[in-house]
Coordinates of C-alpha atoms and ligand atoms in Angstrom, one line a residue:
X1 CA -9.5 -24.3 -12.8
X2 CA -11.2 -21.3 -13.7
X3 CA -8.7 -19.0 -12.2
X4 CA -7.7 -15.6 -13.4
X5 CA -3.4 -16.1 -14.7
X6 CA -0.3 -13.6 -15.5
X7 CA -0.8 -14.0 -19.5
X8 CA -4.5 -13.1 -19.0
X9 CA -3.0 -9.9 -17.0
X10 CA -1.0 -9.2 -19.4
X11 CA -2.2 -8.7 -22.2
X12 CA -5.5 -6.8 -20.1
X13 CA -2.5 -4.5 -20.1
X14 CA -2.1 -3.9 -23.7
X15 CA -4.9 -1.6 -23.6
X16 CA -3.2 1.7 -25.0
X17 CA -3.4 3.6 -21.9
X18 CA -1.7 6.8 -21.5
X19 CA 1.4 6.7 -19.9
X20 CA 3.6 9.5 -20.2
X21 CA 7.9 9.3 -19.4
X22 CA 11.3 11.0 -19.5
X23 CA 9.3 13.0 -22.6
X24 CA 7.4 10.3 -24.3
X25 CA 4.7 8.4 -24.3
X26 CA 4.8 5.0 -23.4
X27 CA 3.6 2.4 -26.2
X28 CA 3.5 -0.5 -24.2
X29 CA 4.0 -1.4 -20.5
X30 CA 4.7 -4.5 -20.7
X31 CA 8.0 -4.3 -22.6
X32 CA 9.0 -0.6 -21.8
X33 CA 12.5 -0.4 -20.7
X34 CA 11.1 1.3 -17.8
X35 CA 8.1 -0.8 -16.3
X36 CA 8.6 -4.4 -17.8
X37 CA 10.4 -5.6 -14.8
X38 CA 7.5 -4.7 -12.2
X39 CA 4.6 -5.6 -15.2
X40 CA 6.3 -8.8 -15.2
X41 CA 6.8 -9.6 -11.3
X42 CA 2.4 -8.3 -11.3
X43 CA 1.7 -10.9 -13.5
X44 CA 4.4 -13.6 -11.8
X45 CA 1.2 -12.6 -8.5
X46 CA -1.6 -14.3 -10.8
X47 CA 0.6 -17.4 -11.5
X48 CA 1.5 -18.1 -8.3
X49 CA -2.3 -17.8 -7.2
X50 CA -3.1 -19.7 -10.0
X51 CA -0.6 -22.5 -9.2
X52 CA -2.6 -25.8 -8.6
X53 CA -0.6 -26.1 -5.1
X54 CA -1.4 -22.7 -4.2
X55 CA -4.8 -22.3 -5.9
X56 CA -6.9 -23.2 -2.6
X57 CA -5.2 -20.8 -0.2
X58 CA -5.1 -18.0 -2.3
X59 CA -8.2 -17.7 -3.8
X60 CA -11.4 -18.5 -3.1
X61 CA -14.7 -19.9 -4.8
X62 CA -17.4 -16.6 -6.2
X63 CA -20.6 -17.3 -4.4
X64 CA -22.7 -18.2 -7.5
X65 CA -19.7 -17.7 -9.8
X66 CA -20.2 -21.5 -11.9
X67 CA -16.5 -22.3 -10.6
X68 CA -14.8 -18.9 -11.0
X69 CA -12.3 -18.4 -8.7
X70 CA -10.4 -14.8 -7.4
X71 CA -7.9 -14.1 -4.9
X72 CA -9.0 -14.3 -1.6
X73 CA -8.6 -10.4 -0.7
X74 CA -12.0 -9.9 -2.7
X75 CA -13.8 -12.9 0.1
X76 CA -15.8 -10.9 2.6
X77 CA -14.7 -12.9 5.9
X78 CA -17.7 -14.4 7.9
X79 CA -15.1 -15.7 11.1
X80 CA -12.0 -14.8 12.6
X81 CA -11.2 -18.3 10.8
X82 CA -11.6 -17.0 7.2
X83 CA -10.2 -13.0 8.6
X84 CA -7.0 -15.0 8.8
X85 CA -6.9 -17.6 6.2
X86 CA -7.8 -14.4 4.1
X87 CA -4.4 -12.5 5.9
X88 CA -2.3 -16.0 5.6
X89 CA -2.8 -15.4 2.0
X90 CA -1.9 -12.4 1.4
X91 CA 1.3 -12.7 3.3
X92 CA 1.8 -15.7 0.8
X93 CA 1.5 -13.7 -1.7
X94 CA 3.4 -10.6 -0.4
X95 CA 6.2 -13.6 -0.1
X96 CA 7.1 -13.3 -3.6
X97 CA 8.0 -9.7 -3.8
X98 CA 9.3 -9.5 -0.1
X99 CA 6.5 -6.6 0.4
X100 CA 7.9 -4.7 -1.9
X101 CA 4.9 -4.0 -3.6
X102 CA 2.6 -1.7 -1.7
X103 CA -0.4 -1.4 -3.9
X104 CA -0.2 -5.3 -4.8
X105 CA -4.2 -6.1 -6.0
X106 CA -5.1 -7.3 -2.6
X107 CA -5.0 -4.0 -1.5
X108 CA -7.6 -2.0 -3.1
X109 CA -9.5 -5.2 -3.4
X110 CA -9.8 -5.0 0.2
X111 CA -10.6 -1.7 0.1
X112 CA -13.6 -2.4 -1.8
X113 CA -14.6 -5.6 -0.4
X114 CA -14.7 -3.1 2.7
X115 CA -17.6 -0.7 0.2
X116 CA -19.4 -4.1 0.0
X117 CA -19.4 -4.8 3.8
X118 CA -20.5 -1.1 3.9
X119 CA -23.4 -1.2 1.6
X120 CA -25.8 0.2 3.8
X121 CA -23.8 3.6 4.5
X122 CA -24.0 4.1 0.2
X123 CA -27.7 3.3 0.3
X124 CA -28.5 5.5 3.0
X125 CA -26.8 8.7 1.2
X126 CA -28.3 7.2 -2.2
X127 CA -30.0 3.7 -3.1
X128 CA -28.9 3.9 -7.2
X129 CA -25.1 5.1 -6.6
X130 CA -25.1 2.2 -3.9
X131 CA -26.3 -0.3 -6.8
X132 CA -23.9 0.7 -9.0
X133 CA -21.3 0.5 -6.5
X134 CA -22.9 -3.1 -5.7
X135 CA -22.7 -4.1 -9.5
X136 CA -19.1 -2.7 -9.9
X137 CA -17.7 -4.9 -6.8
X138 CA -19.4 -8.1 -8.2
X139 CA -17.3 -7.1 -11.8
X140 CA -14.4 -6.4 -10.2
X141 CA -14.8 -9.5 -8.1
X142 CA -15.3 -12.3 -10.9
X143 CA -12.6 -10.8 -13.4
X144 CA -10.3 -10.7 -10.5
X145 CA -9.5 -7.2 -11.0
X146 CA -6.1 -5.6 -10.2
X147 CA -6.7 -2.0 -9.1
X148 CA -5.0 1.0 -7.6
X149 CA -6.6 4.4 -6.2
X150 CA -5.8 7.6 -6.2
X151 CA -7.5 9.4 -3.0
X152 CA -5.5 12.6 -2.3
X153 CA -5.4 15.8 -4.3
X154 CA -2.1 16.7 -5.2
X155 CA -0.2 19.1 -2.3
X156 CA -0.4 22.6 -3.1
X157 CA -1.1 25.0 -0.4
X158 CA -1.7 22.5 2.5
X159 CA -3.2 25.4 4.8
X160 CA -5.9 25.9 2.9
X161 CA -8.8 23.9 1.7
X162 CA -9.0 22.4 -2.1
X163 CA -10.9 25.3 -3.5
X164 CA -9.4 27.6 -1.9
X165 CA -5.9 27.2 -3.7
X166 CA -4.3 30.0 -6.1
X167 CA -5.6 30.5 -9.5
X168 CA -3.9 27.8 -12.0
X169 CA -4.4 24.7 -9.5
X170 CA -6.9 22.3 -10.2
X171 CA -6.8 19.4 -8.2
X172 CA -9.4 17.1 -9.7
X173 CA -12.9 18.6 -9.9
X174 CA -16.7 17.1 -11.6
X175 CA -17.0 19.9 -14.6
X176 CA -19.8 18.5 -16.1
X177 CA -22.6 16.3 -15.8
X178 CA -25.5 14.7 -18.1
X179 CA -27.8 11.5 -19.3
X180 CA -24.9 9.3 -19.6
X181 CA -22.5 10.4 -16.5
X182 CA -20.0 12.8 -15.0
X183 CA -16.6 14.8 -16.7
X184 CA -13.9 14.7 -14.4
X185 CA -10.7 17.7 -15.1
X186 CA -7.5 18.1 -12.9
X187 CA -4.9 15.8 -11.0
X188 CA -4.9 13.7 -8.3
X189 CA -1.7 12.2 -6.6
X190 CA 0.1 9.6 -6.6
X191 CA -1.0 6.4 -8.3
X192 CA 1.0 3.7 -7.3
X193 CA 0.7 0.8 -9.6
X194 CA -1.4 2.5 -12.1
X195 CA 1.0 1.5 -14.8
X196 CA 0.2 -2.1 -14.3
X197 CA -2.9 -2.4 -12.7
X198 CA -6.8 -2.9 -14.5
X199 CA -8.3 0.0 -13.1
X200 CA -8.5 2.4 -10.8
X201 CA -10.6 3.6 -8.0
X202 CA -10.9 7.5 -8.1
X203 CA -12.2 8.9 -4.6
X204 CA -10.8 11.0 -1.6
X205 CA -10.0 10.4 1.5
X206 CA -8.9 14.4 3.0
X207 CA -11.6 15.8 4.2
X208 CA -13.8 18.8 2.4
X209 CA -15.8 22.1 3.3
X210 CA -18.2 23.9 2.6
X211 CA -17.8 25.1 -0.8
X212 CA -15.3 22.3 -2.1
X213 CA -18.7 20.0 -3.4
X214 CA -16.9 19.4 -6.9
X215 CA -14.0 18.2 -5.5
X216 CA -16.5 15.2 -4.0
X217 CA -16.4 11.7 -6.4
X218 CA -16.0 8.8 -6.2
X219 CA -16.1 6.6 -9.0
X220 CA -14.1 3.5 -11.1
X221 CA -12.1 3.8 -14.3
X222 CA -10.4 1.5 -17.0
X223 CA -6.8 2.7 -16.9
X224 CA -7.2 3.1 -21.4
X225 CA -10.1 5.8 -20.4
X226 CA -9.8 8.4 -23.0
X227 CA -8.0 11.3 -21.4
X228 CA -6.5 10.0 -18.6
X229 CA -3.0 10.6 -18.2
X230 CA -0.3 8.8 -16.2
X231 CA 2.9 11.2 -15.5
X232 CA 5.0 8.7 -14.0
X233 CA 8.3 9.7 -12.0
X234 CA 11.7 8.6 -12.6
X235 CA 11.6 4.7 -13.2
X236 CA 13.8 3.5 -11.2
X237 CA 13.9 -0.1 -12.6
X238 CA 15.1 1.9 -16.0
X239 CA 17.9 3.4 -14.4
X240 CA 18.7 -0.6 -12.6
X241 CA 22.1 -1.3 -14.1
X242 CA 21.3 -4.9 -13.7
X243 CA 19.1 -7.4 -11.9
X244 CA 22.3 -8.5 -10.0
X245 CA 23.4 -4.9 -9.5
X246 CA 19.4 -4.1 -8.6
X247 CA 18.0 -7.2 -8.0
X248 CA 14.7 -5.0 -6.2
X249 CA 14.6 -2.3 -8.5
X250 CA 14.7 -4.3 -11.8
X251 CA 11.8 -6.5 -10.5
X252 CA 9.5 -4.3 -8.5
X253 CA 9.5 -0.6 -9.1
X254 CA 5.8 -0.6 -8.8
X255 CA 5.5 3.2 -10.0
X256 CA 4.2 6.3 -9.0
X257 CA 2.3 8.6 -11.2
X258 CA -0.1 11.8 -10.9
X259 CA -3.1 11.2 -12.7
X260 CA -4.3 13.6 -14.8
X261 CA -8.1 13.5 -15.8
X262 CA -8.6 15.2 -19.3
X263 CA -11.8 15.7 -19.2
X264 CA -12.5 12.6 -18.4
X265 CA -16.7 11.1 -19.0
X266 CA -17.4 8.7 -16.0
X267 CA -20.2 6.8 -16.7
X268 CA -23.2 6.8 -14.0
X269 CA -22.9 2.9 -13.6
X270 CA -19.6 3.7 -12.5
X271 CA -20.3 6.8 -10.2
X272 CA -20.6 5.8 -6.3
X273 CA -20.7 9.3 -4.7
X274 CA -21.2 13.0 -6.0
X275 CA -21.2 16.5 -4.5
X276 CA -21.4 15.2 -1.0
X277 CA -19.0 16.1 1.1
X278 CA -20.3 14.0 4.1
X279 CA -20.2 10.5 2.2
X280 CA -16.9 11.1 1.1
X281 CA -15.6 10.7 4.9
X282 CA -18.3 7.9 5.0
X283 CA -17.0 5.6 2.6
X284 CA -14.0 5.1 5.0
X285 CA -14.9 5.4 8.1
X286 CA -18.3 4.1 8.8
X287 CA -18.1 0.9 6.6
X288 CA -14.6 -1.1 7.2
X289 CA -13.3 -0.2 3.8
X290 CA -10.3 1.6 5.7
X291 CA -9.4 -1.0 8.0
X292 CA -9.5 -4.2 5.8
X293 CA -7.1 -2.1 2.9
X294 CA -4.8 -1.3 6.2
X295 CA -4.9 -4.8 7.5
X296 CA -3.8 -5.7 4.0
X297 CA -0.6 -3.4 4.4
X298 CA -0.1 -4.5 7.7
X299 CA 0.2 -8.3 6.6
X300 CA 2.6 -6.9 3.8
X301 CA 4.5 -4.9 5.6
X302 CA 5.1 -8.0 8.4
X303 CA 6.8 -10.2 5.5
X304 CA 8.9 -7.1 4.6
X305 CA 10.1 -6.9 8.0
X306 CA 11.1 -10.4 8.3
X307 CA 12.9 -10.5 4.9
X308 CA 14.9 -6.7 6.4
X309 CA 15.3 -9.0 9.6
X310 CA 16.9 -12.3 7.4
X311 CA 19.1 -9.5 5.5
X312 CA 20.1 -7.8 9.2
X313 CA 21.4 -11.1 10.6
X314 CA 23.5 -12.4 7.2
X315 CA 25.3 -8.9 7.6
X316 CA 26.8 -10.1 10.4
X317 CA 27.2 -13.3 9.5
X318 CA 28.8 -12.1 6.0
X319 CA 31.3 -9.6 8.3
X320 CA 32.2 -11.6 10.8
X321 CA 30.5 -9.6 13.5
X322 CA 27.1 -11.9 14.6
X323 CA 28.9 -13.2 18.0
X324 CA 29.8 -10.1 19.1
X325 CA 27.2 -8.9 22.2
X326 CA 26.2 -5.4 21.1
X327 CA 25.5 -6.5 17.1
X328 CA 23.2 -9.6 18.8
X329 CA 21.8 -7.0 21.0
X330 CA 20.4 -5.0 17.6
X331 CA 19.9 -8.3 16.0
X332 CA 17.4 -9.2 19.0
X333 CA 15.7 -5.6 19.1
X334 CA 15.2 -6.0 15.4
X335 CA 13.6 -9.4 16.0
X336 CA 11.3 -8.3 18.9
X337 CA 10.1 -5.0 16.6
X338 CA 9.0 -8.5 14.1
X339 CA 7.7 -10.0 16.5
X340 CA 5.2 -7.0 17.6
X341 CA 3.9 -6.5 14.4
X342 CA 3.1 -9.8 13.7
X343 CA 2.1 -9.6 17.2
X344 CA -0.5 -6.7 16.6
X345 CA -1.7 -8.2 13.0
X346 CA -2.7 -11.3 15.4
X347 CA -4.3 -8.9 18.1
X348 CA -6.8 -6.9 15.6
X349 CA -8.0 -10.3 14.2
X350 CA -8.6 -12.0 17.9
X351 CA -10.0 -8.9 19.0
X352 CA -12.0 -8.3 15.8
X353 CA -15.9 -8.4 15.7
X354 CA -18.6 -8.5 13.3
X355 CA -20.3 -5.6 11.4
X356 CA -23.3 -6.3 9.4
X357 CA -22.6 -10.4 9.2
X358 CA -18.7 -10.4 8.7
X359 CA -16.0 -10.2 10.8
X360 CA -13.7 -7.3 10.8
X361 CA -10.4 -6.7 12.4
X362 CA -10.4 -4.0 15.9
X363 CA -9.7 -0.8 14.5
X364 CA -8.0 0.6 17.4
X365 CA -5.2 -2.2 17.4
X366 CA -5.1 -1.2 13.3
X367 CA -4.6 2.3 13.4
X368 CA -2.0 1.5 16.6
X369 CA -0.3 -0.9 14.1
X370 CA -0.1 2.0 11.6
X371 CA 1.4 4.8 14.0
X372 CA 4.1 2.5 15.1
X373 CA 5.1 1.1 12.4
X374 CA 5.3 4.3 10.4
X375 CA 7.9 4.9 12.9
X376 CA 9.7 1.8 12.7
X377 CA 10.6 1.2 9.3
X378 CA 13.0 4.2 9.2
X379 CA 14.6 2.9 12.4
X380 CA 14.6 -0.9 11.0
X381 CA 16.4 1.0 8.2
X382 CA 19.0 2.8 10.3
X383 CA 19.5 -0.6 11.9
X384 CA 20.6 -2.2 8.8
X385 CA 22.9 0.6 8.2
X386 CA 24.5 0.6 11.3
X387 CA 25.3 -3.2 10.9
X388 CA 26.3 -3.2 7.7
X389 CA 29.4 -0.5 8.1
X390 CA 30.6 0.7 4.3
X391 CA 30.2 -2.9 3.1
X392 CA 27.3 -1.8 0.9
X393 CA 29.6 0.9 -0.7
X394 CA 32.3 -1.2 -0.6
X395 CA 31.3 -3.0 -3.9
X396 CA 32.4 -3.2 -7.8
X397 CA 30.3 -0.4 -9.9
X398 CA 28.9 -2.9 -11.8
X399 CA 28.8 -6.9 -13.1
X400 CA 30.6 -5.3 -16.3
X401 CA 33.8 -5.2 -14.0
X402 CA 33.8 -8.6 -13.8
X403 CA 34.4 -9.2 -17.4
X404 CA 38.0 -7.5 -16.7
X405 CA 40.3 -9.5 -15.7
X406 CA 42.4 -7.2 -13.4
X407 CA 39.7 -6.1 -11.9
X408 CA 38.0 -9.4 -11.2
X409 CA 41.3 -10.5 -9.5
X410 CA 41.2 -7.3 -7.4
X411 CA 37.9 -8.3 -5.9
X412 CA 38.5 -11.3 -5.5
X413 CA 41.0 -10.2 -2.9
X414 CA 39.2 -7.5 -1.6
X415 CA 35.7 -9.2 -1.0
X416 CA 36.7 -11.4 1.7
X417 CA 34.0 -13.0 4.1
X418 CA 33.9 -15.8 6.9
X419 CA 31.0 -17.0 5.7
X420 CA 30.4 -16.4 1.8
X421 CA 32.9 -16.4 -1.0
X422 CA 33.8 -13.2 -2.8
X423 CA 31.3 -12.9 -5.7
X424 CA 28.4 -14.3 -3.2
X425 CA 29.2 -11.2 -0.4
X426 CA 29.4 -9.1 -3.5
X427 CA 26.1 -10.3 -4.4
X428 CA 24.2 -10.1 -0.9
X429 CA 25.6 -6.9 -0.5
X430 CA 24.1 -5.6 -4.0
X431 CA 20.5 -6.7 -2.6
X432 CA 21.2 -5.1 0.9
X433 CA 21.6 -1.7 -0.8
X434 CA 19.0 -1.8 -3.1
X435 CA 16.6 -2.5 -0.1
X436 CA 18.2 -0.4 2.2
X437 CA 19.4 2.9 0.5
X438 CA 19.3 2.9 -3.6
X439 CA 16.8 5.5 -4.9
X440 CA 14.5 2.6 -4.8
X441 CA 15.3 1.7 -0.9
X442 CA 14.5 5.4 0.0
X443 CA 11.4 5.3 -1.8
X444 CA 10.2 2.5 0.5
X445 CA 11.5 4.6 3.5
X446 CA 8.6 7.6 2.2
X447 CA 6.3 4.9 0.8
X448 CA 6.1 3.1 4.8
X449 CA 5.8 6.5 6.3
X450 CA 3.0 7.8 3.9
X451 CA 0.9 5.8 1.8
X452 CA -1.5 5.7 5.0
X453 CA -1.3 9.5 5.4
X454 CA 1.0 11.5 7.3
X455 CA 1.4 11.3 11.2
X456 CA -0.7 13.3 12.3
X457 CA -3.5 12.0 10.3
X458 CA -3.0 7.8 11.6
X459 CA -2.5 9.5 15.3
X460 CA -5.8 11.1 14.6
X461 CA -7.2 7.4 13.7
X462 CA -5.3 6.2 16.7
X463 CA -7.0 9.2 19.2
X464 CA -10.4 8.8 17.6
X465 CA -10.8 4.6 18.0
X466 CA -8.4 4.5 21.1
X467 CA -11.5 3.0 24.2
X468 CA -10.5 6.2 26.5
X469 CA -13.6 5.1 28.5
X470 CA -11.8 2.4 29.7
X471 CA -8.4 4.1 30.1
X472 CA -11.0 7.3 32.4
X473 CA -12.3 4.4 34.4
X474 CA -9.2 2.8 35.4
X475 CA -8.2 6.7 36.5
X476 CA -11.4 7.5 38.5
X477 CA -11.3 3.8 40.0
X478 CA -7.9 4.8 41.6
X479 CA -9.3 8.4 42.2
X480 CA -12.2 7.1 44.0
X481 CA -10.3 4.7 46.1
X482 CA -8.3 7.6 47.8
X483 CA -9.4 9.0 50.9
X484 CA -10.1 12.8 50.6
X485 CA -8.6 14.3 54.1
X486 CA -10.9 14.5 57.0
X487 CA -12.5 17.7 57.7
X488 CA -12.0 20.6 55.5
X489 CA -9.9 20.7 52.4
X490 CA -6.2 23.0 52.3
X491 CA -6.9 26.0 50.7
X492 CA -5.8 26.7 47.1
X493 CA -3.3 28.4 46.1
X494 CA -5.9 30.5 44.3
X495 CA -8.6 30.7 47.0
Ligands
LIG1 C1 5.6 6.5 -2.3 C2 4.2 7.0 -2.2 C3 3.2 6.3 -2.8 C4 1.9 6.8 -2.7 N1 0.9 6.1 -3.3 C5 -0.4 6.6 -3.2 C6 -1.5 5.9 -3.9 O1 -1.3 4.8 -4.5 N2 -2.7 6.5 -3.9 C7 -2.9 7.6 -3.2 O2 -4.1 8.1 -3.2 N3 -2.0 8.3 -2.6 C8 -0.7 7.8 -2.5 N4 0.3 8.4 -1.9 C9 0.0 9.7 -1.3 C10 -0.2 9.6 0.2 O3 -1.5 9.2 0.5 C11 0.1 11.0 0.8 O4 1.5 11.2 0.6 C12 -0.2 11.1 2.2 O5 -1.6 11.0 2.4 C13 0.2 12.4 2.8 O6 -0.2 13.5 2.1 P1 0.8 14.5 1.5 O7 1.9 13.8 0.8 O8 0.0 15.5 0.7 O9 1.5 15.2 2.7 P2 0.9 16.4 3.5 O10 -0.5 16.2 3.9 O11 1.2 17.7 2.7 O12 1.8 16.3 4.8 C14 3.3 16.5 4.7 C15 3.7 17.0 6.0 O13 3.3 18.4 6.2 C16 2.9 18.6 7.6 N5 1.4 18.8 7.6 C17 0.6 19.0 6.5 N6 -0.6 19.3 6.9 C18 -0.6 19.3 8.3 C19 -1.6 19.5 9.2 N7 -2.9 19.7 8.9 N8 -1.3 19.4 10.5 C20 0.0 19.1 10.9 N9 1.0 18.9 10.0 C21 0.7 19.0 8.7 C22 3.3 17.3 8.3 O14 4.6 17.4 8.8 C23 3.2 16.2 7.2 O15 4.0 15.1 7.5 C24 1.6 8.0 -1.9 C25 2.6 8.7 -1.3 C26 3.9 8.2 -1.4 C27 5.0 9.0 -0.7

C-alpha cells in the first residue's frame, strides 16, 4: 500500500534545519536528548495509519493519485457520513498520544483542506496566488505532509497595532520582493511541532490596519529553509527523569518555538496572500479553514478528556475512596463535562451543511465548543487534584530509588492501595502528575486555554456566529403576545 510511514518521516526530518537549544544548535532531531522522544511518538502517528488494520479508516484514496493514499484529515468531506468517518479518525489517531499532541498533522492539514474548500475567496482577491495555493495543497496532499503554522506575531505591546510597536520589535514583516519571490525578516510565535513536522504554514490570523500591509503573508516553507530559525523553549522531555518517572513528557513534548525568519526568500509558487490586509481575515473566516482545524482540536481534545476521566476514576479506585457519595458525585460531573463535548462534536456535524459542494461542520456549535471547553480543562484539572489528595507527591524521587534496597522496602510499606500493589500505585500515580501538574501537565493547562486564541477572541467567534435572529424572535414572539393596558399608557418616570 502506497501509504506514507514513520521511517519515511523520519528521515524527511534529517533535513538540517535550524533548531536552536539551551545554547546550541541542534544537529539532529531525531536523536537529540531533547526532542527524540516526541520525533519518535510523530513517526509511531504514520505507522499506525499505515497499519494494514488501520490503513482504511485512517486514510483515504487521492482522487487521481495512482493508489496513493494520505491520512484522512487532507479528504475534503462531501456528507455528514464522510465529516465523521473523517473525525472517527482522527480521534483514532489522537488515541495513541491521549491528545496530548495539539498540533498532530491532522490539524493544519485541516486547516488547509479548509483553503481548498475556500478556493474561491483566494481567486477572488487574486487568481495566480489562488493557483499556487491550489498546487501547494495537492503537494502537501499526496506526500502526506506533516505541518505546523505559526499565525500570531509574538506579544509585545498588545494595545497597539503591529507596526505601531517600539523601535527594536520586528514581528515578522515582507522586506523585499522580486522575479523569483518574497524575503520575509522578524518573529512570529509559537510553533508548536515545528521541530518535527515537514513544513510550516506561515500566515496570521490577528487582525491588521491600516498601515501594517507588510505584516500581511501568507505563504508555505520547508522547515531546512535557509534562515529560518527555531528557538525552542525548555524541552521538557530533556529534563524527563525517566519514561516511568514521565511517562507523557518523555514521549510527547511536542515543542514550542518562536520562529525567527532571517531573511527568509519565499518563492512565489509558495506565496498565497501579500499586502492585503482584508484576505488575511479572509482566509479564515469566509472559507471553512477555521472551523475544520478547530473541529480537529475538538475531536482531540474529546479523547483527552476521556483518558483525564479513566485517570479521575482509578484515583479513587487506587485510594480507596470511589464508594464514597461526594468523590462519585465529581466522578459523575466529570463524566457528564465528557459527555458534552462529545455531545457538541456530534451536534456541529448533524447540524453541519454544505459550502461549495462539501459538508462543513455549524460554526456556531464550533466556536460554543471552543469557549466552553477553554474553560473546562482547568476545572477537569482541579478535579483531578482534588481527588487525588497528596498521592501524586507522595511518591519516590525517582526509579533510581528502587535500586536501594532500604528504600525499596520503605515503599513497599508506604505505597499501600486496595486495589493496586505498591510499585503499580507508584506507577499510576507518576502518569497522573505528569498529566495533571508536571511542567509538562501545566503546559497543557495554557496549551487548552490558548492555542485557539484567548477568551475574548473565541467569545468573539461565539457572538459573531451565535443565530441571534432566532434568539430576538423568540423575545418579540413573547413581547407581542402581551396585552399592552387598555387606554393610555402610565406615565414615565421621565415624561
Ligand atoms: C502552548 C501554546 C502553544 C501555541 N502554539 C501555537 C502554534 O502552534 N501556532 C501559533 O500560531 N500560535 C500558537 N500559540 C499562540 C496562541 O495562538 C496565542 O497564545 C493566542 O492566540 C493568544 O495570543 P497571546 O498569547 O498573544 O495572548 P494575548 O493576545 O496577549 O492575550 C493574553 C491576555 O491579555 C488580555 N488581552 C490581550 N488583548 C486583549 C484585548 N484586545 N481585549 C481584552 N483582553 C485582552 C486577555 O486577558 C488575554 O487572555 C500557542 C500558545 C500556547 C500557549
Amino acid at each position: 500500500m502506497d501509504v506514507k510511514t514513520g521511517s519515511d518521516h523520519l528521515s524527511a526530518l534529517r533535513d538540517g534545519r535550524d533548531v536552536r537549544i539551551d545554547g546550541r544548535q541542534v544537529a539532529d532531531v531525531t536523536t537529540d536528548i531533547a526532542f527524540r522522544g516526541a520525533v519518535a511518538s510523530a513517526a509511531a502517528l504514520y505507522d499506525a495509519q499505515a497499519h494494514p488494520d488501520a490503513v482504511e479508516r485512517l486514510t483515504f484514496a487521492i482522487p487521481g493519485g495512482n493508489g496513493r493514499r494520505a491520512n484522512r484529515a487532507w479528504q475534503a468531506p462531501r456528507s455528514f457520513e464522510e465529516l465523521r468517518d473523517r473525525r472517527l479518525a482522527m480521534e483514532a489517531w489522537a488515541e495513541g498520544h491521549a491528545g496530548f499532541i495539539g498540533r498532530s498533522p491532522d490539524h493544519v492539514a485541516s486547516c488547509l483542506t479548509g483553503f481548498g474548500i475556500g478556493i474561491g475567496t483566494f481567486e477572488a482577491y487574486d487568481p495566480k496566488r489562488a493557483a499556487a495555493l491550489r498546487d501547494y495543497l495537492a503537494f502537501a496532499r499526496a506526500q502526506d505532509l506533516f505541518l505546523t503554522y505559526v499565525i500570531i506575531n509574538p506579544q509585545a505591546d498588545r494595545s497597539k497595532q503591529v507596526s505601531q510597536q517600539a523601535a527594536g520589535y520586528e514581528a515578522m514583516a515582507v522586506v523585499d520582493e522580486d522575479h523569483e519571490g518574497i524575503t520575509v525578516r522578524g518573529g512570529k510565535m509559537l510553533a508548536t511541532s515545528a521541530i518535527m513536522a515537514n513544513e510550516m504554514l506561515v500566515s496570521l490570523i490577528q487582525p491588521l490596519g491600516p498601515g501594517d500591509e507588510k505584516y500581511a503573508a501568507c505563504f508555505a516553507i520547508p522547515l531546512d529553509a535557509k534562515g529560518l530559525r527555531l528557538l525552542s523553549r525548555k524541552s521538557y522531555e530533556a529534563a524527563a527523569v525517566s519514561p516511568w518517572d514521565n511517562p507523557l513528557a518523555s514521549r510527547f513534548d511536542e515543542n514550542d518555538a518562536v520562529a525567527w525568519f532571517d531573511d527568509v526568500k519565499v518563492p512565489w509558487a509558495r506565496v498565497f496572500a501579500l499586502r492585503d490586509t482584508r484576505i488575511m481575515q479572509a482566509m479564515w473566516h469566509e472559507t471553512p479553514a477555521h472551523v475544520l482545524q478547530n473541529h480537529q482540536c475538538q475531536a482531540r481534545l474529546a479523547v483527552k478528556l476521556r483518558f483525564l476521566a479513566g485517570l479521575a476514576r482509578r484515583t479513587a479506585e487506587v485510594n480507596g475512596t470511589i464508594a464514597m457519595a461526594p468523590v462519585r458525585e465529581t466522578l459523575g460531573q466529570l463524566a457528564a463535562e465528557v459527555g458534552m463535548v462529545e455531545g457538541m462534536l456530534a451536534g456541529m456535524e448533524a447540524r453541519g451543511r454544505l459550502e461549495h459542494g462539501f459538508f462543513v461542520p455549524d460554526r456556531a456549535l464550533l466556536y460554543a465548543a471552543q469557549v466552553l471547553t477553554q474553560q473546562l480543562y482547568p476545572r477537569f484539572i482541579d478535579a483531578l487534584r482534588e481527588l487525588a489528595g497528596g498521592g501524586m507527591i507522595m511518591l519516590p524521587s525517582s526509579f533510581r530509588d528502587l535500586s536501594d534496597p532500604v528504600v525499596a522496602e520503605d515503599i513497599r510499606h508506604t505505597q499501600s492501595s486496595p486495589a493496586a500493589a505498591p510499585l503499580e500505585r507508584v506507577k499510576f500515580f507518576k502518569l497522573a502528575w505528569d498529566a495533571v501538574g508536571s511542567e509538562f501537565g501545566s503546559r497543557h493547562v495554557q496549551y487548552e486555554k490558548f492555542y485557539a486564541g484567548a477568551q475574548f477572541v473565541t467569545r468573539g467567534h461565539a457572538f459573531r456566529t451565535f443565530d441571534w435572529a432566532r434568539a430576538a424572535t423568540a423575545v418579540d414572539r413573547i413581547l407581542a403576545e402581551t396585552p399592552d393596558p387598555a387606554g393610555a399608557l402610565p406615565p414615565t418616570a421621565a415624561a
